[in-house]
C-alpha positions in Angstrom: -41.1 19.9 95.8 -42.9 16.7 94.4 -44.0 18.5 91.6 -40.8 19.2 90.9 -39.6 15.5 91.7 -42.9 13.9 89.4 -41.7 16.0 86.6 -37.8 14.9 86.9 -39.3 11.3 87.1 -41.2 12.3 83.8 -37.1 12.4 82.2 -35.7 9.9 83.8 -35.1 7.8 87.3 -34.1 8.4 91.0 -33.4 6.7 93.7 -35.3 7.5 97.0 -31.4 9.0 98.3 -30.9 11.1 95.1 -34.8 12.5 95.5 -34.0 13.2 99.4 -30.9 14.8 98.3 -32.0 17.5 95.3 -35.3 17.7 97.8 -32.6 19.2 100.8 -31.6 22.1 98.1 -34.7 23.6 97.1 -36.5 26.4 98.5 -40.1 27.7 97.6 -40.3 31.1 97.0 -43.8 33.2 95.6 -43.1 36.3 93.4 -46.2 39.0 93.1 -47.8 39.3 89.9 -45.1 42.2 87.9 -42.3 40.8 90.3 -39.3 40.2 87.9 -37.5 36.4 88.5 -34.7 38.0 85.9 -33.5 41.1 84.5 -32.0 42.5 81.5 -28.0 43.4 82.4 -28.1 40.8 85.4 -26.8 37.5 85.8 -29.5 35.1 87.2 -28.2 33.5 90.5 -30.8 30.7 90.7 -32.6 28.1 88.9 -36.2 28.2 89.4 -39.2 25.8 88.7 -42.3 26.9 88.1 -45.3 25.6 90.2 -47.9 27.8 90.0 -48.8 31.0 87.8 -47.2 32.1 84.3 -44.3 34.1 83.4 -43.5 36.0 80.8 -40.2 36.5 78.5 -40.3 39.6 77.3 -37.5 43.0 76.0 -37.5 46.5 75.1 -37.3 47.1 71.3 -34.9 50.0 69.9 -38.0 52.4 69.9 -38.5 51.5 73.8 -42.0 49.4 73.4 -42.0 46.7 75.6 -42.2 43.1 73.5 -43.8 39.9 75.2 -41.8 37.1 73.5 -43.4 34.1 75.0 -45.2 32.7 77.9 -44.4 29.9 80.6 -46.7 28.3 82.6 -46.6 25.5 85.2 -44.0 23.0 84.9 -41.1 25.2 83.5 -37.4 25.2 84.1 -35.8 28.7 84.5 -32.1 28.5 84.5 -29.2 30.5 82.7 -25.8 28.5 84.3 -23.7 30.0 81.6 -23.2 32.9 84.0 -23.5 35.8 81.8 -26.0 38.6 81.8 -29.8 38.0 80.7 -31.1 40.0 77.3 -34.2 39.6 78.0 -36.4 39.7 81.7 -38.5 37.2 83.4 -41.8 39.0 84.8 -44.4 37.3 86.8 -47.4 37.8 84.4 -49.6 36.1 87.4 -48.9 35.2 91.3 -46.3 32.7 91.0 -45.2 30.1 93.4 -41.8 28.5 92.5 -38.5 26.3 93.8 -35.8 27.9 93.6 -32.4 26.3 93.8 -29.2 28.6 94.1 -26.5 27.6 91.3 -24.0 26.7 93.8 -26.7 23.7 94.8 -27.9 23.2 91.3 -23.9 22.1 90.4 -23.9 19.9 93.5 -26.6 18.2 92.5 -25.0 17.7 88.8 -21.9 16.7 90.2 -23.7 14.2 92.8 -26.4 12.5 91.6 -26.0 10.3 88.5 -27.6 10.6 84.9 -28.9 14.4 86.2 -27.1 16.1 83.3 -28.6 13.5 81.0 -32.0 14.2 82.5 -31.4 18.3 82.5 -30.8 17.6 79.2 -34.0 16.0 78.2 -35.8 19.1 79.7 -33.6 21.5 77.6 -34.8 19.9 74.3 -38.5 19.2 75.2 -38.5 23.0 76.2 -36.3 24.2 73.2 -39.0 22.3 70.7 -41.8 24.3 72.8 -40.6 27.6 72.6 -40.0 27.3 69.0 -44.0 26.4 68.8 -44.6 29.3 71.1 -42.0 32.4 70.2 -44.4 35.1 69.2 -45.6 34.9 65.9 -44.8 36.5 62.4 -46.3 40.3 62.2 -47.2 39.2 58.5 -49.9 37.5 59.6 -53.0 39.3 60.2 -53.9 40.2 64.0 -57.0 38.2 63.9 -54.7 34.8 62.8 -52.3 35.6 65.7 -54.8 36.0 68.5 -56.4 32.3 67.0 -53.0 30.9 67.1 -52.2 32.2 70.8 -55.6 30.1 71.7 -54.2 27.1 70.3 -50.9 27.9 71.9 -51.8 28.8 75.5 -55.4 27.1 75.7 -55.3 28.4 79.5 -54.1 31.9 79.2 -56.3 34.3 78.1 -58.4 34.8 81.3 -55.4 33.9 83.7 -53.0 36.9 82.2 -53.4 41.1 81.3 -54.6 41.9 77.7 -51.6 44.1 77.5 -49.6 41.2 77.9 -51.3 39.1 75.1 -51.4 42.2 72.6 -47.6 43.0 73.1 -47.0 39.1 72.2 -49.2 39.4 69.5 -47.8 42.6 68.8 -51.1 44.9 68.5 -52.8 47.4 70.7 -55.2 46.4 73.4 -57.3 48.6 71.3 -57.2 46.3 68.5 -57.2 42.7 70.7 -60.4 44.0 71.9 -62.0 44.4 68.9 -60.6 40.7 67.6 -62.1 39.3 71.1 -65.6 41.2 70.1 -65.5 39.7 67.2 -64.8 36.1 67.3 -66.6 35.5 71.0 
């Protein structure tokens, strides 16, 4: 919970009530590594916040291949309150520890404690302007730029996470990432 709290602070302030408060409504909760937290077709009945371990966004293509869109790691708000079915799933790429809050809690606390949607809000753009940094990149770059711009993008991931993973976001074989790694280590 005060990883949760010290990155709230990060947006904006609480009072020591208001922290006691959103800290009754959480719960930690720890998914296995291939554990979904969301799937495709379901609503997602919780907000989560990640603590430990990565997650991955990822789809199914028209041709059935499984596409890794982008990457979350530590730090990362999880939450879909618009209560309609989730395109994409949510896989545990790693062990992950999280708090979980269940939506009916999550409104609560909106409704409750002051200058929360205002600090939700704050989240929302710092995380929009990241996942527009990190959404997979463009196929017309060759593989060898992609995999060099993942290592900028996720300095932490490449020995923490599968190879499949990284090659469906780079959108290659693990064949082919192989080879790149071979090459440029």
């Amino acid at each position: 919970m005060n990883e949760f709290i010290e990155y709230i602070l990060r947006f904006g302030t609480l009072n020591q009530q208001q922290i006691d408060f959103i800290s009754g409504k959480g719960k930690i909760a720890e998914l296995r590594k291939d554990d979904y937290f969301a799937e495709a077709g379901k609503v997602l009945r919780e907000v989560g916040f990640l603590i430990d371990g990565i997650f991955r966004i990822c789809y199914y293509n028209n041709k059935g291949d499984e596409i890794t869109k982008i990457f979350l790691e530590e730090n990362h708000l999880l939450m879909n309150l618009k209560n309609v079915p989730s395109t994409e799933y949510i896989q545990a790429a790693t062990d992950c520890k999280l708090l979980t809050f269940t939506v009916k809690d999550w409104e609560e606390i909106s409704n409750t404690v002051i200058g929360w949607n205002e600090i939700i809000q704050k989240i929302h753009s710092k995380a929009l302007l990241q996942k527009l940094e990190r959404v997979s990149p463009l196929v017309s770059q060759d593989a060898t730029t992609r995999y060099l711009e993942f290592m900028q993008k996720y300095p932490t991931l490449a020995n923490r996470i599968p190879l499949s993973y990284i090659a469906s976001y780079l959108g290659i074989t693990q064949q082919s990432l192989s080879r790149i790694r071979r090459n440029i280590h």
